[in-house]
PDB file of C-alpha atoms in Angstrom:
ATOM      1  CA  UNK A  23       0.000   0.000   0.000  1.00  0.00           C
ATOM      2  CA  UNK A  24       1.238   3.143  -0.867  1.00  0.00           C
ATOM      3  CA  UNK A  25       1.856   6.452   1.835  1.00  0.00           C
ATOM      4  CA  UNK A  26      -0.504   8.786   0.311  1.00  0.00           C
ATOM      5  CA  UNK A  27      -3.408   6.017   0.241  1.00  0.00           C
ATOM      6  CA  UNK A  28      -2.271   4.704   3.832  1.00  0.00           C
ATOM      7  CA  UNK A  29      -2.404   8.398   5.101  1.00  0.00           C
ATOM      8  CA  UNK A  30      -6.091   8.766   3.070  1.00  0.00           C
ATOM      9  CA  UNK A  31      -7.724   5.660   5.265  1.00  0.00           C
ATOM     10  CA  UNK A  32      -6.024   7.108   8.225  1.00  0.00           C
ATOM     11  CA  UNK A  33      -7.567  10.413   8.033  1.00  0.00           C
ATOM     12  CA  UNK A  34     -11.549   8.757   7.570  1.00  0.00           C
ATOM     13  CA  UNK A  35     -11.897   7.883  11.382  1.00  0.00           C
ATOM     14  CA  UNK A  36     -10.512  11.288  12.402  1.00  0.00           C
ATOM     15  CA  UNK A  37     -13.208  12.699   9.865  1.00  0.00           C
ATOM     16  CA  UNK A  38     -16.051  11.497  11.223  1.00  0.00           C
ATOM     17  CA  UNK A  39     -14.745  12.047  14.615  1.00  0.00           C
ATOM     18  CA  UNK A  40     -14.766  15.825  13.617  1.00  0.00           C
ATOM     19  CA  UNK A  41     -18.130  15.490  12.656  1.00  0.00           C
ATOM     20  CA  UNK A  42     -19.527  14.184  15.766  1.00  0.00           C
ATOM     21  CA  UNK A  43     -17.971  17.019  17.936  1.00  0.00           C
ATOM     22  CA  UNK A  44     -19.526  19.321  15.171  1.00  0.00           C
ATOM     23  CA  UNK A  45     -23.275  18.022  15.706  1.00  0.00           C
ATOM     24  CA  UNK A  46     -23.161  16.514  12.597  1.00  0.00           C
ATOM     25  CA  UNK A  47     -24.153  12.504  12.013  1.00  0.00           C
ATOM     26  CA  UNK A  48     -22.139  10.479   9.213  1.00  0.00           C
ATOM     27  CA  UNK A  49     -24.650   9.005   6.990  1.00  0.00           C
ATOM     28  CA  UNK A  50     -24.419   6.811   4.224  1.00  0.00           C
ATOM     29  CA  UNK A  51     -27.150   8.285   1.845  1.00  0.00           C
ATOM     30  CA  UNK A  52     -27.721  11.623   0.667  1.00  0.00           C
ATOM     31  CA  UNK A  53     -28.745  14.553   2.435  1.00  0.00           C
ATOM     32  CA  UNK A  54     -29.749  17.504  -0.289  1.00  0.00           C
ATOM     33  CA  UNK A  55     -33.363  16.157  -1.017  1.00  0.00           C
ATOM     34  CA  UNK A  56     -35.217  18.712   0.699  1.00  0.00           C
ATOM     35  CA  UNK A  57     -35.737  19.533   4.345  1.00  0.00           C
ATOM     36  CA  UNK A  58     -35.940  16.765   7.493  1.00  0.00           C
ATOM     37  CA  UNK A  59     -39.106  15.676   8.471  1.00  0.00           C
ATOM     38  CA  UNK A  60     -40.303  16.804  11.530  1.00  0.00           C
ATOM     39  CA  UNK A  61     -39.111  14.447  14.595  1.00  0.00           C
ATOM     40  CA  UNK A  62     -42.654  13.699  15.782  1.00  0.00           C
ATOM     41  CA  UNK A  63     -44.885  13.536  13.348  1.00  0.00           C
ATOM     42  CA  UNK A  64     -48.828  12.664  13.870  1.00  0.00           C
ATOM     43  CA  UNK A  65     -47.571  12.045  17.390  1.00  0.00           C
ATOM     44  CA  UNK A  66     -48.825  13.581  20.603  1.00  0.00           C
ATOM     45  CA  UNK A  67     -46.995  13.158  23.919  1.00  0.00           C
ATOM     46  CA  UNK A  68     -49.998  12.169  25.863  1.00  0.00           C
ATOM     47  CA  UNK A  69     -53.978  11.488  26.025  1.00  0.00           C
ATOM     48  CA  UNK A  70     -55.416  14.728  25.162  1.00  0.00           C
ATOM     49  CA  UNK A  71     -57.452  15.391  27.906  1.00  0.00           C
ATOM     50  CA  UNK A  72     -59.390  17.425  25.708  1.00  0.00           C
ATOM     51  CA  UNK A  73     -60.946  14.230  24.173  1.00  0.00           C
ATOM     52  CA  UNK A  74     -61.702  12.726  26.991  1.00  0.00           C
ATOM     53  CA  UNK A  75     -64.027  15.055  29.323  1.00  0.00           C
ATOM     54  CA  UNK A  76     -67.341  14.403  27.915  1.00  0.00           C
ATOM     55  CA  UNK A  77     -69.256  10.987  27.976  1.00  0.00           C
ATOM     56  CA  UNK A  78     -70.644   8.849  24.915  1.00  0.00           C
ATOM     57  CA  UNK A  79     -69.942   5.985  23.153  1.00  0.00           C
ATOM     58  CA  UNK A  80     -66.352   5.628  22.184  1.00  0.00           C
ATOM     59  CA  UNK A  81     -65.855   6.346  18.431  1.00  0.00           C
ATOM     60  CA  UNK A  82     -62.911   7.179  16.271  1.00  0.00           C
ATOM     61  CA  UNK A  83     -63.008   9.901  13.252  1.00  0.00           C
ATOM     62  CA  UNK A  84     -59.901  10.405  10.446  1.00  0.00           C
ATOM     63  CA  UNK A  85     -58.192  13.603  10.652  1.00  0.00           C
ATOM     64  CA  UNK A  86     -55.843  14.866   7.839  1.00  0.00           C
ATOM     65  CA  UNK A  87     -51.902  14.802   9.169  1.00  0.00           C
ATOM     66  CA  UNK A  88     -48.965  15.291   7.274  1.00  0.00           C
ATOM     67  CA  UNK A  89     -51.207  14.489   4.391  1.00  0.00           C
ATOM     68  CA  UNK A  90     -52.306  11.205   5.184  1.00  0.00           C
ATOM     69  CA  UNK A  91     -55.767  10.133   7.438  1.00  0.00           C
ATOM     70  CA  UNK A  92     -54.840   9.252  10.988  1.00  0.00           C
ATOM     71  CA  UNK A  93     -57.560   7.900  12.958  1.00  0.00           C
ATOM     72  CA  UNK A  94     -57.684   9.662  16.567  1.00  0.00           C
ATOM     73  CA  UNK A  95     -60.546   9.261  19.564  1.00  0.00           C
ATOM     74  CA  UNK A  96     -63.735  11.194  20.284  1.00  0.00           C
ATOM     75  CA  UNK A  97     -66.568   9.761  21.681  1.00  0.00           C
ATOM     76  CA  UNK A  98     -70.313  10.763  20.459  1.00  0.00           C
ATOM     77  CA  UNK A  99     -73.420  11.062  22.611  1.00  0.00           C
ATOM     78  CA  UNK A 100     -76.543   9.021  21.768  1.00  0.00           C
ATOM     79  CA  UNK A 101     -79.110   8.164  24.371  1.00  0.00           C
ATOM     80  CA  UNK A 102     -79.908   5.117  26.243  1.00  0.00           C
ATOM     81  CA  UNK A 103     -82.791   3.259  24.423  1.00  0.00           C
ATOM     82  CA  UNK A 104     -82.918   4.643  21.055  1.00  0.00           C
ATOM     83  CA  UNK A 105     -83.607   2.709  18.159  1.00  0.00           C
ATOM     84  CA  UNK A 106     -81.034   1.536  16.166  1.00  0.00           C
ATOM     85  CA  UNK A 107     -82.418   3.106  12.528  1.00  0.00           C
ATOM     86  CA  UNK A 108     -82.180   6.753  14.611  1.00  0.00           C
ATOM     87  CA  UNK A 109     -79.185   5.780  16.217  1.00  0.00           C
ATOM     88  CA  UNK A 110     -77.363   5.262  13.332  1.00  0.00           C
ATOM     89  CA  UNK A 111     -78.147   8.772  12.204  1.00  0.00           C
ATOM     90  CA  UNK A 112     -77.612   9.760  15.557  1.00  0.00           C
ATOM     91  CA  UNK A 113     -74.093   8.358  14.978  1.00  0.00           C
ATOM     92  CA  UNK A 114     -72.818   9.580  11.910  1.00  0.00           C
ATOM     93  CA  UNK A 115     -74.071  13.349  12.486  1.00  0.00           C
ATOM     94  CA  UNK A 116     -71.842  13.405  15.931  1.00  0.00           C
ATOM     95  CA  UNK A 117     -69.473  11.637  13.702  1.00  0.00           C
ATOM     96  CA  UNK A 118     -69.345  14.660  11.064  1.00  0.00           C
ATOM     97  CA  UNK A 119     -69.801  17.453  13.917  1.00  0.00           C
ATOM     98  CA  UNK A 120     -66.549  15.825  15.467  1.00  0.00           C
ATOM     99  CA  UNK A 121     -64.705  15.737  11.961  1.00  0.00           C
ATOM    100  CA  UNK A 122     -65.781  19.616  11.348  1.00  0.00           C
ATOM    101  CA  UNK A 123     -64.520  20.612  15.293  1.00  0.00           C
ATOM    102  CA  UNK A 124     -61.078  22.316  15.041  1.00  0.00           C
ATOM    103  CA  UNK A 125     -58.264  19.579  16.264  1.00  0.00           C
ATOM    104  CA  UNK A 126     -57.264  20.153  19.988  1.00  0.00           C
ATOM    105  CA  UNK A 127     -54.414  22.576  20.508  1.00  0.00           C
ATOM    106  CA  UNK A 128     -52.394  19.382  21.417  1.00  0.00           C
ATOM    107  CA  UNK A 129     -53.448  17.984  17.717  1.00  0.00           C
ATOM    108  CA  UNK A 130     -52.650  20.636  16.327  1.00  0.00           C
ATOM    109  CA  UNK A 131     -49.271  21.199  17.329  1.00  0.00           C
ATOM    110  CA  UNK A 132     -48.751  17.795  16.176  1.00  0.00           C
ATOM    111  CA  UNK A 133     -50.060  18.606  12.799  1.00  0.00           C
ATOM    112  CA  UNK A 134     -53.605  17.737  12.417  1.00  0.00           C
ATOM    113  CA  UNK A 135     -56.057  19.216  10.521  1.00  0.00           C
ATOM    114  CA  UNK A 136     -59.461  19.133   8.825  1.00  0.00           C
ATOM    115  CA  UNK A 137     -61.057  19.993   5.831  1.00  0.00           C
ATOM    116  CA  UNK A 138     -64.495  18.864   6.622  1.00  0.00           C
ATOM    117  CA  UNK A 139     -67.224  21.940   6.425  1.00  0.00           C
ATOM    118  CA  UNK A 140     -69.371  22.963   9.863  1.00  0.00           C
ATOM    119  CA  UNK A 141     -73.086  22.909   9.566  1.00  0.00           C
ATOM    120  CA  UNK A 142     -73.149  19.620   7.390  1.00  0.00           C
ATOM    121  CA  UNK A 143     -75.997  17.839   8.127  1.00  0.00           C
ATOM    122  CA  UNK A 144     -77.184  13.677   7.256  1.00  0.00           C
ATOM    123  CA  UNK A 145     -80.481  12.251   7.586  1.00  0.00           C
ATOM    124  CA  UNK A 146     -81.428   8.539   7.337  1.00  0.00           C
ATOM    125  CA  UNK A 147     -82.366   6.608   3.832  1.00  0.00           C
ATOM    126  CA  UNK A 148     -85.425   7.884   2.099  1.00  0.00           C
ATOM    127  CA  UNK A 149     -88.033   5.961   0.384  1.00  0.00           C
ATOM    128  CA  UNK A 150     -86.774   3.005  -1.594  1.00  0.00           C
ATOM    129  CA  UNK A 151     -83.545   4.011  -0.747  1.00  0.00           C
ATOM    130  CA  UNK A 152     -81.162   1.068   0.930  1.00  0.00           C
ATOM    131  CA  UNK A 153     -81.599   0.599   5.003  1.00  0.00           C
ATOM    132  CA  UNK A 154     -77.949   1.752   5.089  1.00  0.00           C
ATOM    133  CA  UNK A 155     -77.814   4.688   3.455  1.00  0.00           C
ATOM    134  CA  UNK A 156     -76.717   7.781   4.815  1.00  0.00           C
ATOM    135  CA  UNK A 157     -77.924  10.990   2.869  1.00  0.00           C
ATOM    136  CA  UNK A 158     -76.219  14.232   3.218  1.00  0.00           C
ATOM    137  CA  UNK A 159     -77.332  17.906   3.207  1.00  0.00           C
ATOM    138  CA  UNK A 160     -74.106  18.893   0.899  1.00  0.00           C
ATOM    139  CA  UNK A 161     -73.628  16.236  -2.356  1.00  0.00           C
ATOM    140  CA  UNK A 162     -70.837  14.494  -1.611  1.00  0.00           C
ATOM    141  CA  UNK A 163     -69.900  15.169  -5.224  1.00  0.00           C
ATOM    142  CA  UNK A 164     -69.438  18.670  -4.011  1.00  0.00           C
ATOM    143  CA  UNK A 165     -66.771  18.209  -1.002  1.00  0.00           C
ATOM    144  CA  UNK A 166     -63.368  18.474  -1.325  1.00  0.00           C
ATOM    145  CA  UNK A 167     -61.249  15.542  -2.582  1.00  0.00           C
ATOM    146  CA  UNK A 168     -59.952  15.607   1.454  1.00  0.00           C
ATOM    147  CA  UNK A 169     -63.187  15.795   3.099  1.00  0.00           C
ATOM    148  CA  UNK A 170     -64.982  13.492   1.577  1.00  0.00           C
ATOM    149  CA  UNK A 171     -62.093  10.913   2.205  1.00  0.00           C
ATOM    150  CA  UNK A 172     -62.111  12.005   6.174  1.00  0.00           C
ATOM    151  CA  UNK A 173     -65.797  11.282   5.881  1.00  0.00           C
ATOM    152  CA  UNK A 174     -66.085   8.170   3.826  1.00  0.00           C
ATOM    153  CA  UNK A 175     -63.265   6.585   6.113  1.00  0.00           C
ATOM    154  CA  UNK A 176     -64.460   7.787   8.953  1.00  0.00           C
ATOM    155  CA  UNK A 177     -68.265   6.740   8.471  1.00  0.00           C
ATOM    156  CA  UNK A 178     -67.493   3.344   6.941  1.00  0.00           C
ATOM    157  CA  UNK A 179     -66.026   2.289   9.791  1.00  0.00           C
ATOM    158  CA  UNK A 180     -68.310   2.740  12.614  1.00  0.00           C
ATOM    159  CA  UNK A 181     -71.772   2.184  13.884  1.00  0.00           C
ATOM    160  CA  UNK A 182     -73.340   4.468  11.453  1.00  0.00           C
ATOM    161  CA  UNK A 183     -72.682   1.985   8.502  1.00  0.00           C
ATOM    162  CA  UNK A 184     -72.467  -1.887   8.479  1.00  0.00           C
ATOM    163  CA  UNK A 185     -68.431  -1.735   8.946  1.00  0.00           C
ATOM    164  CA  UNK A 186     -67.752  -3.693   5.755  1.00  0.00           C
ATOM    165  CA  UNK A 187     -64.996  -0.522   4.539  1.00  0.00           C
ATOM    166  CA  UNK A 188     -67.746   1.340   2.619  1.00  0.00           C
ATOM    167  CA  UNK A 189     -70.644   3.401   3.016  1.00  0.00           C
ATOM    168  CA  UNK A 190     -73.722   4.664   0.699  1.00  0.00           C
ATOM    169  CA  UNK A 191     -73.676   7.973   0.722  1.00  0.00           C
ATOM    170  CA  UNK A 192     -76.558  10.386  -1.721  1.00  0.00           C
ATOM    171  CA  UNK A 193     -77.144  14.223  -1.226  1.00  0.00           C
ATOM    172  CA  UNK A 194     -80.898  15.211  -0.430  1.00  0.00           C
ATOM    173  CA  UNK A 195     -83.470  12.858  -1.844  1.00  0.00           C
ATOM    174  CA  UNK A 196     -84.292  11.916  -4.842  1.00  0.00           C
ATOM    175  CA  UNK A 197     -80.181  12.670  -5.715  1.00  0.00           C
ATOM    176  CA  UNK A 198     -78.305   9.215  -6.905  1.00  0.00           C
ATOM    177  CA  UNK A 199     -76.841   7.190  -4.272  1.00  0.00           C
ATOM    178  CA  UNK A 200     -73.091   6.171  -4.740  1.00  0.00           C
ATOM    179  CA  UNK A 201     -71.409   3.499  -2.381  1.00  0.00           C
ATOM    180  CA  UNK A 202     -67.648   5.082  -1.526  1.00  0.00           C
ATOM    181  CA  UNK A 203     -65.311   2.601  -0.212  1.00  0.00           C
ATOM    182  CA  UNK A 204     -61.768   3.626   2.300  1.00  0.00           C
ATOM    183  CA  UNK A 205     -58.665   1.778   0.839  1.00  0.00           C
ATOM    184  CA  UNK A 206     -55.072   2.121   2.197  1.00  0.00           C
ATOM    185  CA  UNK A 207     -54.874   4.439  -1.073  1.00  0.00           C
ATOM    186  CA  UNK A 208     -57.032   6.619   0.058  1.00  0.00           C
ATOM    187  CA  UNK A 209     -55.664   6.942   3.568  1.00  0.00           C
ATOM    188  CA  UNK A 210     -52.438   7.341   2.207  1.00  0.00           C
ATOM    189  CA  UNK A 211     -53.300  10.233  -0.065  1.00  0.00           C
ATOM    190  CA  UNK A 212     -56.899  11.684   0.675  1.00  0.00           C
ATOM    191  CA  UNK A 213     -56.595  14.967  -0.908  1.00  0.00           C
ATOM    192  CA  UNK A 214     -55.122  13.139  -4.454  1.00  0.00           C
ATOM    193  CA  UNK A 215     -56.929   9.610  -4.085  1.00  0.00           C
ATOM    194  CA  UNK A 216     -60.532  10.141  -4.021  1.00  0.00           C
ATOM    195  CA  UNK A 217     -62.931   7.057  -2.495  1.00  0.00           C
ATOM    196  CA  UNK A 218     -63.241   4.083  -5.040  1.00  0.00           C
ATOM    197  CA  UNK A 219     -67.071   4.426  -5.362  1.00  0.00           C
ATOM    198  CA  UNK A 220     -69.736   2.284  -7.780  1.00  0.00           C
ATOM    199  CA  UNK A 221     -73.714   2.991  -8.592  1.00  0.00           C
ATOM    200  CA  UNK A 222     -76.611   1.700  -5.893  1.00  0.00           C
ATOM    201  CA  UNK A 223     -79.629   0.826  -7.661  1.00  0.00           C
ATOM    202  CA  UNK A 224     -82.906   1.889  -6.044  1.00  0.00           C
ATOM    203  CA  UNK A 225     -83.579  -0.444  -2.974  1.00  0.00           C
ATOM    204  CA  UNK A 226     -80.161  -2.906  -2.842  1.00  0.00           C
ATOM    205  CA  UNK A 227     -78.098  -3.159  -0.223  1.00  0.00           C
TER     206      UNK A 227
END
């Protein structure tokens, strides 16, 4: 081996050495691709205590982070004895209030957000419409890509729907009915994936 390539290996270990004391970590792959992602993200330290001071039954809505769906706790009050074709309705409209809430100021430190409206309103199925459906005041046609993703994730998997990943959702009666389904896609990349979705015919389920 020759001096000049002995003296080369020598100097690596007092390279990264230098490095270290500088704050700096050797790495193996580039490090010009943009800036670091944050250190915690979608993370809170703690329960949010926030979620936690009111009663109800125990349900979980999607909220946009880091722009992906993360699924975080809320609970929804319906009362005792109620039947299940209002409680269902009952359901999904505490569902959507909770989606439309501003995040906590815990949540949103850690970087979630919404993009589902206030004031939107569902009712029950209409006549001849499937026992499942769920029809809302706003077309679902018109929400954003992002909302409607928060919404269709969020209701298909809960006790408003039958929890089979998809839900029927229509705008007021006598508006077609569509049934929108949550993949991994769409969790993934709400605001650029929207809901696979296929035609209901009058009365199937």
């Amino acid at each position: 081996m020759t001096p000049v390539r002995r003296r080369g290996l020598l100097a690596l270990p007092l390279l990264a050495v230098l490095l270290t004391g500088c704050g700096i970590r050797a790495t193996q792959v580039p490090t010009d691709f943009g800036p670091a992602p944050s250190r915690v993200p979608c993370s809170l330290a703690g329960p949010d205590l926030a979620t936690q001071t009111s009663q109800g039954v125990p349900v979980q809505v999607f909220l946009l982070c880091r722009e992906s769906l993360v699924a975080v706790d809320r609970t929804v009050r319906v009362p005792e004895g109620t039947p299940d074709a209002r409680r269902r309705v009952m359901v999904a409209q505490g569902l959507l209030d909770e989606l439309a809430t501003t995040p906590s100021p815990a949540e949103r430190s850690a970087g979630y957000t919404t993009r589902v409206p206030g004031s939107l309103t569902v009712s029950g199925p209409a006549s001849h419409d499937p026992e499942d459906t769920l029809r809302l005041g706003t077309p679902p046609s018109r929400l954003p890509s992002a909302a409607l993703a928060q919404l269709v994730c969020t209701l298909s998997d809960s006790a408003a729907t039958e929890a089979d990943g998809s839900v029927v959702l229509g705008g007021p009666a006598p508006s077609p009915l569509r049934r929108y389904a949550c993949t991994e896609e769409v969790r993934n990349r709400p605001g650029g994936t929207p809901p696979p979705q296929s035609e209901v015919t009058e009365g199937a389920g």
